[in-house]
Coordinates of C-alpha atoms in Angstrom, one line a residue:
Chain Z
M3 CA 0.0 0.0 0.0
S4 CA 1.3 3.4 -0.9
D5 CA 0.4 6.8 0.5
K6 CA -1.0 8.0 -2.8
V7 CA -4.7 8.8 -2.6
L8 CA -6.4 7.1 -5.6
I9 CA -10.0 8.1 -4.8
S10 CA -11.0 10.9 -2.5
V11 CA -14.7 11.3 -1.7
S12 CA -15.9 14.4 0.1
A13 CA -19.4 15.2 1.4
L14 CA -21.0 12.8 -1.0
E15 CA -24.7 13.1 -1.1
K16 CA -27.3 11.1 -3.0
V17 CA -31.0 12.0 -2.6
F18 CA -33.5 9.9 -4.5
S19 CA -36.5 12.2 -5.0
G20 CA -39.7 10.5 -6.0
K21 CA -43.0 10.0 -4.2
T22 CA -40.9 9.8 -1.0
T23 CA -37.5 11.4 -0.7
V24 CA -34.8 9.1 0.3
R25 CA -31.4 10.3 1.5
A26 CA -29.3 7.3 0.5
L27 CA -26.0 9.1 1.1
D28 CA -25.8 11.9 3.6
G29 CA -22.4 13.5 3.6
V30 CA -20.0 10.7 3.2
S31 CA -16.3 11.5 3.1
A32 CA -13.6 8.9 2.6
E33 CA -10.2 8.3 1.0
I34 CA -9.0 5.2 -0.8
H35 CA -5.3 4.8 -1.1
Q36 CA -3.5 3.0 -3.9
G37 CA -3.1 -0.7 -3.2
E38 CA -5.5 -0.7 -0.3
V39 CA -8.4 -3.1 0.2
V40 CA -11.3 -1.1 1.7
V41 CA -14.3 -3.1 2.9
V42 CA -17.6 -1.4 3.3
I43 CA -20.0 -3.1 5.8
G44 CA -23.4 -2.1 7.2
P45 CA -27.0 -3.1 7.5
S46 CA -29.1 -3.3 4.3
G47 CA -30.4 0.1 3.2
S48 CA -27.4 1.8 4.8
G49 CA -26.3 3.2 1.5
K50 CA -23.1 1.2 1.0
S51 CA -24.1 0.0 -2.5
T52 CA -25.1 3.5 -3.4
F53 CA -21.7 4.7 -2.1
L54 CA -19.9 2.2 -4.3
R55 CA -22.0 3.0 -7.4
C56 CA -21.3 6.7 -6.9
L57 CA -17.6 6.0 -7.2
N58 CA -17.9 5.3 -10.9
L59 CA -21.0 7.4 -11.4
L60 CA -23.4 4.5 -12.2
E61 CA -25.3 6.6 -9.6
M62 CA -25.0 10.3 -10.1
P63 CA -24.4 11.9 -6.7
T64 CA -26.6 14.9 -5.9
G65 CA -23.9 16.6 -3.9
G66 CA -20.2 16.4 -3.0
S67 CA -17.3 15.3 -5.1
V68 CA -15.5 12.2 -6.2
I69 CA -11.8 12.8 -7.1
F70 CA -10.3 10.0 -8.9
D71 CA -6.6 10.2 -9.9
G72 CA -6.7 13.9 -9.3
T73 CA -9.8 14.6 -11.4
D74 CA -13.2 15.5 -10.1
I75 CA -15.3 13.1 -12.1
T76 CA -18.6 14.5 -10.9
D77 CA -17.8 17.6 -13.1
P78 CA -20.1 17.3 -16.1
K79 CA -17.3 18.3 -18.4
V80 CA -15.2 15.2 -17.5
D81 CA -15.5 12.2 -19.9
I82 CA -16.7 9.6 -17.4
N83 CA -16.2 6.8 -19.9
L84 CA -12.4 7.3 -19.9
H85 CA -12.3 7.1 -16.1
R86 CA -14.7 4.1 -15.9
Q87 CA -12.1 2.2 -18.0
K88 CA -9.8 2.4 -15.1
M89 CA -12.4 1.4 -12.5
G90 CA -13.5 -2.2 -12.8
M91 CA -16.8 -3.2 -11.3
V92 CA -18.2 -6.5 -10.2
F93 CA -21.9 -6.8 -9.6
Q94 CA -24.0 -9.0 -7.3
H95 CA -25.8 -10.5 -10.3
F96 CA -22.6 -10.9 -12.4
N97 CA -24.2 -9.2 -15.5
L98 CA -22.3 -11.2 -18.0
F99 CA -23.4 -10.7 -21.6
P100 CA -25.5 -13.8 -22.3
H101 CA -25.3 -13.5 -26.1
M102 CA -21.5 -13.7 -26.1
T103 CA -19.0 -16.5 -25.2
I104 CA -16.8 -16.0 -22.1
L105 CA -14.0 -15.0 -24.4
E106 CA -16.2 -12.5 -26.3
N107 CA -17.4 -11.1 -23.0
M108 CA -13.8 -10.4 -22.0
T109 CA -12.4 -9.1 -25.3
L110 CA -15.2 -6.7 -26.3
A111 CA -14.2 -3.7 -24.2
P112 CA -10.4 -4.1 -24.7
M113 CA -10.9 -4.3 -28.5
K114 CA -13.3 -1.4 -28.7
L115 CA -11.7 0.9 -26.1
L116 CA -8.0 0.0 -25.9
H117 CA -7.9 -0.8 -29.6
K118 CA -6.2 -4.1 -29.0
S119 CA -6.1 -6.6 -31.8
K120 CA -8.3 -9.7 -31.5
Q121 CA -5.2 -12.0 -30.9
E122 CA -3.8 -9.6 -28.3
A123 CA -7.1 -9.3 -26.4
E124 CA -7.7 -13.1 -26.5
A125 CA -4.2 -13.9 -25.4
Q126 CA -4.7 -11.6 -22.4
A127 CA -8.1 -13.0 -21.7
M128 CA -6.8 -16.6 -21.8
T129 CA -4.0 -15.7 -19.3
L130 CA -6.6 -14.3 -16.9
L131 CA -8.9 -17.2 -17.4
E132 CA -6.1 -19.6 -16.6
R133 CA -5.4 -17.7 -13.4
V134 CA -9.0 -18.3 -12.2
G135 CA -9.0 -21.9 -13.5
L136 CA -11.6 -21.4 -16.3
A137 CA -9.5 -21.5 -19.4
D138 CA -11.4 -24.6 -20.6
R139 CA -14.6 -22.7 -20.5
A140 CA -13.4 -19.9 -22.8
N141 CA -15.9 -20.7 -25.6
A142 CA -18.8 -21.5 -23.4
Y143 CA -21.8 -19.2 -22.9
P144 CA -22.6 -17.7 -19.5
S145 CA -25.7 -19.8 -19.1
Q146 CA -23.5 -22.9 -19.1
L147 CA -21.5 -21.8 -16.1
S148 CA -22.3 -22.1 -12.4
G149 CA -22.8 -18.9 -10.3
G150 CA -19.3 -19.0 -8.9
Q151 CA -17.8 -19.5 -12.3
K152 CA -19.9 -16.6 -13.7
Q153 CA -18.6 -14.3 -11.0
R154 CA -15.0 -15.3 -11.5
V155 CA -15.5 -14.5 -15.2
A156 CA -17.0 -11.2 -14.3
I157 CA -14.0 -10.4 -12.2
V158 CA -11.5 -11.2 -15.0
R159 CA -13.7 -9.4 -17.6
S160 CA -13.1 -6.2 -15.6
L161 CA -9.4 -7.0 -15.2
C162 CA -9.0 -7.2 -19.0
M163 CA -9.3 -3.4 -19.0
E164 CA -6.3 -3.2 -16.6
P165 CA -8.1 -1.1 -14.1
E166 CA -6.5 0.9 -11.3
V167 CA -9.2 0.0 -8.8
M168 CA -11.8 -2.7 -8.6
L169 CA -15.2 -2.1 -7.1
F170 CA -17.1 -5.1 -5.8
D171 CA -20.9 -4.7 -5.1
E172 CA -21.8 -7.7 -2.9
P173 CA -20.0 -10.1 -5.2
T174 CA -21.0 -13.2 -3.2
S175 CA -24.5 -12.4 -2.1
A176 CA -26.2 -14.1 -5.0
L177 CA -24.1 -17.3 -4.8
D178 CA -24.9 -20.7 -3.4
P179 CA -22.9 -21.0 -0.1
E180 CA -20.6 -23.7 -1.6
M181 CA -19.5 -21.3 -4.3
V182 CA -18.7 -18.3 -2.1
G183 CA -15.2 -19.6 -1.4
E184 CA -14.0 -19.8 -4.9
V185 CA -14.9 -16.2 -5.6
L186 CA -13.4 -15.0 -2.4
D187 CA -10.2 -16.8 -3.2
V188 CA -9.9 -14.9 -6.5
M189 CA -10.4 -11.7 -4.7
K190 CA -7.8 -12.6 -2.1
G191 CA -5.4 -13.3 -4.9
L192 CA -6.1 -9.9 -6.4
A193 CA -5.5 -8.2 -3.0
R194 CA -2.2 -10.1 -2.7
D195 CA -1.1 -8.8 -6.1
G196 CA -1.6 -5.2 -4.8
M197 CA -4.9 -4.3 -6.6
T198 CA -6.7 -1.4 -5.0
M199 CA -10.2 -2.7 -4.1
V200 CA -13.4 -1.3 -2.6
V201 CA -15.6 -4.2 -1.5
V202 CA -19.2 -4.0 -0.3
T203 CA -19.9 -7.3 1.4
H204 CA -21.6 -9.2 4.1
E205 CA -18.6 -11.6 4.4
M206 CA -17.2 -10.5 7.7
G207 CA -14.5 -13.2 7.5
F208 CA -13.2 -11.6 4.3
A209 CA -13.4 -8.1 5.8
R210 CA -11.3 -9.2 8.7
E211 CA -8.8 -11.3 6.8
V212 CA -8.2 -9.3 3.7
G213 CA -9.3 -5.8 4.5
D214 CA -6.7 -3.1 5.2
R215 CA -9.5 -0.8 6.4
V216 CA -13.2 -1.3 7.1
L217 CA -15.9 1.4 6.7
F218 CA -19.1 1.0 8.6
M219 CA -22.1 2.7 7.1
A220 CA -25.7 3.1 8.4
D221 CA -28.5 5.5 7.4
G222 CA -26.4 6.9 4.6
R223 CA -23.6 8.0 6.9
L224 CA -20.1 6.8 7.5
L225 CA -20.3 6.0 11.2
E226 CA -17.0 4.4 11.9
E227 CA -13.8 3.5 10.1
G228 CA -10.6 1.7 11.1
T229 CA -8.5 -1.4 10.7
P230 CA -10.4 -4.7 10.9
E231 CA -8.9 -5.2 14.3
E232 CA -10.4 -1.9 15.5
I233 CA -13.7 -2.4 13.9
F234 CA -14.3 -6.0 14.9
S235 CA -12.6 -6.2 18.3
R236 CA -13.1 -2.7 19.7
P237 CA -16.2 -1.2 18.0
R238 CA -17.1 2.2 19.5
H239 CA -20.3 3.3 17.8
P240 CA -23.4 1.7 19.4
R241 CA -24.8 1.1 15.9
L242 CA -21.7 -0.9 14.9
Q243 CA -21.8 -2.8 18.2
D244 CA -25.4 -3.6 17.5
F245 CA -24.7 -4.6 13.9
L246 CA -21.8 -6.9 14.8
A247 CA -23.8 -8.5 17.5
K248 CA -26.3 -9.5 14.9
V249 CA -24.0 -10.7 12.1
L250 CA -21.2 -12.4 14.1
Chain B
M10 CA -65.0 -34.0 -63.7
S11 CA -62.7 -34.3 -66.6
Q12 CA -64.5 -31.5 -68.3
W13 CA -64.0 -29.3 -65.3
F14 CA -60.4 -30.2 -65.3
A15 CA -60.0 -29.4 -69.0
S16 CA -61.5 -26.0 -68.5
L17 CA -59.3 -25.4 -65.6
Q18 CA -56.3 -26.2 -67.8
A19 CA -57.6 -23.9 -70.5
D20 CA -57.9 -21.1 -67.9
F21 CA -54.4 -21.8 -66.7
E22 CA -53.0 -21.6 -70.2
Q23 CA -54.9 -18.4 -71.0
T24 CA -53.8 -16.8 -67.7
F25 CA -50.2 -17.7 -67.5
I26 CA -49.0 -19.1 -70.9
A27 CA -50.8 -17.1 -73.5
A28 CA -49.1 -13.9 -74.7
E29 CA -46.2 -14.9 -72.4
R30 CA -48.0 -13.5 -69.4
W31 CA -45.8 -15.4 -67.0
K32 CA -43.0 -13.1 -68.0
A33 CA -45.1 -10.1 -66.8
L34 CA -45.9 -12.0 -63.6
L35 CA -42.2 -12.5 -63.0
K36 CA -41.6 -8.8 -63.6
G37 CA -44.4 -8.1 -61.1
L38 CA -42.9 -10.4 -58.6
G39 CA -39.7 -8.4 -59.0
V40 CA -41.5 -5.2 -58.2
T41 CA -43.2 -6.7 -55.2
L42 CA -39.9 -8.0 -53.8
E43 CA -38.0 -4.8 -54.6
V44 CA -40.5 -2.6 -52.8
T45 CA -40.7 -5.0 -49.9
L46 CA -37.0 -5.5 -49.3
L47 CA -36.0 -1.8 -49.7
S48 CA -38.9 -0.8 -47.4
L49 CA -37.8 -3.4 -44.9
L50 CA -34.3 -1.9 -44.9
I51 CA -35.6 1.7 -44.3
G52 CA -38.2 0.5 -41.8
V53 CA -35.6 -1.3 -39.7
M54 CA -33.1 1.5 -39.7
L55 CA -35.7 4.1 -38.9
G56 CA -37.4 1.9 -36.3
V57 CA -34.2 1.2 -34.4
L58 CA -33.3 4.9 -34.4
V59 CA -36.7 5.9 -33.1
A60 CA -36.7 3.1 -30.5
V61 CA -33.3 4.1 -29.2
V62 CA -34.3 7.7 -28.9
R63 CA -37.5 6.9 -27.1
A64 CA -35.9 4.3 -24.8
S65 CA -33.0 6.5 -23.8
H66 CA -35.3 9.4 -23.2
D67 CA -37.4 7.3 -20.9
Q68 CA -34.3 6.1 -19.1
M69 CA -33.0 9.7 -18.6
E70 CA -36.4 10.8 -17.4
A71 CA -36.4 8.0 -14.8
Q72 CA -33.0 9.3 -13.6
K73 CA -34.3 12.8 -13.5
K74 CA -31.9 14.0 -16.0
K75 CA -33.3 16.8 -18.1
N76 CA -32.0 17.3 -21.6
A77 CA -33.7 19.7 -24.0
V78 CA -32.4 18.0 -27.2
M79 CA -33.6 14.6 -26.1
S80 CA -37.0 15.9 -25.1
A81 CA -37.4 17.6 -28.5
L82 CA -36.2 14.5 -30.4
N83 CA -38.6 12.4 -28.3
S84 CA -41.5 14.7 -29.1
V85 CA -40.7 14.4 -32.8
C86 CA -40.6 10.6 -32.6
K87 CA -43.9 10.5 -30.7
L88 CA -45.6 12.7 -33.3
Y89 CA -44.2 10.5 -36.1
L90 CA -45.6 7.4 -34.4
T91 CA -49.0 9.0 -33.8
V92 CA -49.4 10.2 -37.4
I93 CA -48.1 7.1 -39.1
R94 CA -50.0 4.6 -37.0
G95 CA -53.1 6.8 -37.0
T96 CA -53.6 6.9 -40.8
P97 CA -54.1 4.1 -43.4
V98 CA -51.0 3.2 -45.4
M99 CA -53.1 3.6 -48.6
V100 CA -53.8 7.2 -47.8
Q101 CA -50.1 7.7 -46.9
L102 CA -49.1 6.3 -50.3
L103 CA -51.5 8.6 -52.1
I104 CA -50.3 11.7 -50.2
M105 CA -46.7 10.7 -50.9
Y106 CA -47.4 10.3 -54.6
F107 CA -49.8 13.1 -55.3
V108 CA -48.6 15.7 -52.8
I109 CA -45.2 15.3 -51.3
L110 CA -43.4 13.8 -54.2
A111 CA -45.8 15.0 -56.9
D112 CA -42.9 16.1 -59.1
S113 CA -41.1 12.8 -59.0
T114 CA -41.7 10.1 -61.6
N115 CA -39.8 7.5 -59.6
T116 CA -42.6 5.4 -58.3
V117 CA -40.3 2.8 -56.7
M118 CA -38.8 5.5 -54.5
T119 CA -42.2 6.8 -53.6
A120 CA -43.5 3.4 -52.6
V121 CA -40.3 2.5 -50.8
L122 CA -40.3 5.7 -48.8
T123 CA -43.9 5.4 -47.9
F124 CA -43.7 1.7 -46.8
G125 CA -40.4 2.3 -45.1
I126 CA -41.6 5.2 -43.1
N127 CA -44.8 3.3 -42.3
S128 CA -43.1 0.1 -41.3
G129 CA -40.6 2.1 -39.2
A130 CA -43.3 3.2 -36.9
Y131 CA -44.3 -0.3 -36.1
V132 CA -40.8 -1.6 -35.9
A133 CA -39.9 1.2 -33.5
E134 CA -42.4 0.2 -30.9
I135 CA -41.4 -3.5 -31.3
V136 CA -37.7 -2.7 -30.9
R137 CA -38.5 -0.4 -27.9
S138 CA -40.3 -3.2 -26.2
G139 CA -37.3 -5.4 -26.8
I140 CA -34.9 -2.8 -25.4
M141 CA -37.0 -2.4 -22.3
S142 CA -37.1 -6.2 -21.8
I143 CA -33.3 -6.3 -21.2
D144 CA -32.2 -6.3 -17.6
G145 CA -30.8 -2.9 -16.5
G146 CA -27.7 -4.7 -15.2
Q147 CA -26.6 -5.2 -18.8
M148 CA -26.4 -1.5 -19.5
E149 CA -24.6 -1.0 -16.2
A150 CA -22.1 -3.7 -16.9
G151 CA -21.3 -2.2 -20.3
R152 CA -21.0 1.3 -19.0
S153 CA -18.8 0.2 -16.1
L154 CA -16.3 -1.2 -18.6
G155 CA -16.1 2.2 -20.1
L156 CA -18.2 1.6 -23.2
N157 CA -20.3 4.7 -24.0
Y158 CA -24.1 4.6 -24.3
V159 CA -24.2 4.0 -28.0
Q160 CA -21.5 1.3 -27.9
T161 CA -23.4 -0.5 -25.1
M162 CA -26.7 -0.2 -27.0
W163 CA -25.2 -1.5 -30.2
H164 CA -23.0 -4.4 -28.9
I165 CA -24.9 -5.5 -25.8
I166 CA -28.5 -4.4 -25.6
I167 CA -29.7 -4.5 -29.3
P168 CA -28.4 -8.0 -30.1
Q169 CA -30.3 -9.4 -27.0
A170 CA -33.4 -7.3 -27.8
V171 CA -33.5 -8.5 -31.4
K172 CA -33.5 -12.1 -30.2
N173 CA -36.5 -11.4 -28.0
I174 CA -38.5 -9.5 -30.6
L175 CA -37.8 -11.7 -33.6
P176 CA -41.3 -13.3 -33.7
A177 CA -42.9 -9.8 -33.6
L178 CA -40.5 -8.5 -36.2
G179 CA -41.3 -11.5 -38.4
N180 CA -45.0 -10.6 -38.2
E181 CA -44.3 -7.0 -39.2
F182 CA -42.2 -8.2 -42.2
I183 CA -45.1 -10.4 -43.4
A184 CA -47.6 -7.6 -43.0
L185 CA -45.3 -5.3 -45.0
L186 CA -45.0 -7.8 -47.8
K187 CA -48.7 -8.1 -48.1
E188 CA -49.4 -4.4 -47.8
T189 CA -47.3 -3.7 -50.9
S190 CA -50.2 -5.1 -52.9
I191 CA -51.7 -1.6 -53.0
V192 CA -48.9 -0.1 -55.0
N193 CA -51.0 -0.4 -58.1
V194 CA -52.9 2.8 -57.0
I195 CA -49.8 4.8 -58.0
G196 CA -49.4 2.9 -61.2
M197 CA -46.8 0.3 -60.2
K198 CA -47.0 -3.1 -61.9
D199 CA -46.6 -5.5 -59.0
I200 CA -48.2 -9.0 -59.0
T201 CA -51.6 -7.7 -57.9
K202 CA -51.7 -5.2 -60.8
W203 CA -50.7 -8.1 -63.1
A204 CA -53.7 -10.1 -61.9
I205 CA -56.0 -7.1 -62.5
N206 CA -54.6 -6.7 -66.0
V207 CA -55.0 -10.3 -66.8
Q208 CA -58.6 -10.3 -65.6
G209 CA -59.2 -7.3 -67.8
R210 CA -57.8 -9.1 -70.9
T211 CA -59.2 -12.6 -70.4
Y212 CA -62.3 -12.0 -68.4
Q213 CA -61.1 -14.7 -66.1
A214 CA -61.1 -13.9 -62.4
F215 CA -60.5 -17.2 -60.7
M216 CA -57.1 -18.2 -62.1
P217 CA -55.2 -14.8 -61.9
F218 CA -56.4 -13.9 -58.4
I219 CA -56.1 -17.4 -56.9
G220 CA -52.7 -17.5 -58.6
I221 CA -51.3 -14.5 -57.0
A222 CA -52.9 -15.4 -53.7
L223 CA -50.8 -18.6 -53.9
V224 CA -47.7 -16.6 -54.8
Y225 CA -48.2 -14.3 -51.8
L226 CA -48.8 -17.4 -49.6
V227 CA -45.6 -19.1 -50.8
M228 CA -43.6 -15.9 -50.2
V229 CA -45.0 -15.5 -46.7
I230 CA -44.2 -19.2 -45.9
I231 CA -40.7 -18.8 -47.1
L232 CA -40.3 -15.6 -45.0
S233 CA -41.6 -17.1 -41.8
K234 CA -39.3 -20.1 -42.3
L235 CA -36.4 -17.8 -42.7
V236 CA -37.4 -16.0 -39.5
N237 CA -37.8 -19.3 -37.7
L238 CA -34.3 -20.4 -38.9
L239 CA -32.8 -17.1 -37.6
E240 CA -34.6 -17.5 -34.3
R241 CA -33.3 -21.0 -33.8
R242 CA -29.7 -20.0 -34.7
L243 CA -29.8 -17.1 -32.2
R244 CA -31.3 -19.3 -29.5
N245 CA -28.5 -21.8 -30.0
S246 CA -26.0 -19.3 -28.9
E247 CA -27.3 -19.7 -25.4
R248 CA -27.0 -23.4 -24.8

């Protein structure tokens, strides 16, 4: 981990206005350093997914700023597509493209955006697939894979763009219990290789073991942050103590 | 019975063989196919364009993003759908021929524009329903990789949407093929016009009209088989 701040979030606010107004994010400020694994925990509806989705503007914040690599990406003049290339994202429901093979899923963006040749993109994809043990499924379609395999493919699909940070939005929540391990193993490998990661998860074991820092959110606010040791062994905020009592 | 059969054979010869009328029928078939295929092309392009404008406008509205250009485009598209779907294609053809393109002698262009613009309105709503049937996570996944809106639409959403709407699109193509039978009102010699002409010459109605009915039927059967084939090939790509 270096001291370089990769993402700096300040006073982030997201208000969903409809029939009822929901303050999903209410002034969240946080910093993510290069090479750091930040795990975001909190009860459901606490705004942790919204926080993550605001980092690459899948959700447009209604207030505050997100500074990525020195650029305020909430500025409408910024080309967000260029910045998203450097921010990989993994979703709860995988979101693989069902009409493409695994290989095509992985090579589409590098070929269109990084202008790699087909051979180049496929070679890179195969190397990554080998790393997650799925090289033999390269020409299969997503519907032919298990949930755990799909999520591993989704992770390496993002890696094909050689991102500077990976965002994980509850990557194991939609998986059968016996498949959670294989996905977490891939994520641990990534962390070991020094990838900057922001992970929203309910896997407290992962947070404790792999996280460099843990953020606890509730009601759209960042209530406590610290090392896993501090968060899990010496929680201070009553909401966090209450939350840990329920999930541990 | 044999007498009836003999007269049928005489009718057949008079309708198709005499004066080499089958040659005119083939020419008419060419006209029907030319108008249908070119209209199809225009209809699909126009339909996809309108559908994408309408779908993205609805998406932006859901996200509370206001954009004057998109709103204006969306209004134009809605007006187009209302007018085209609210008037008979026969009337549209007459207006195109006698009013809008009154100076043009190119009837093929007139017919193709009319049917293309007409079909586009129906294709647009079919394609829009297809786009809306795709899970929102697909757009998010595409955008999170850095693809822009149009790239994600083109490479990820539309291919999946087309698969879902193929039966409905097939229906629209069949309707279009049959609708072209009215082009004789602007003086085009398609197969329907051929039958009318033959009836005028031979005073036989049964053979020419049943004949072209069969020709239309065969064309529609071939078209639906092609759509079925395409459907199965696309399905195969998912197990």
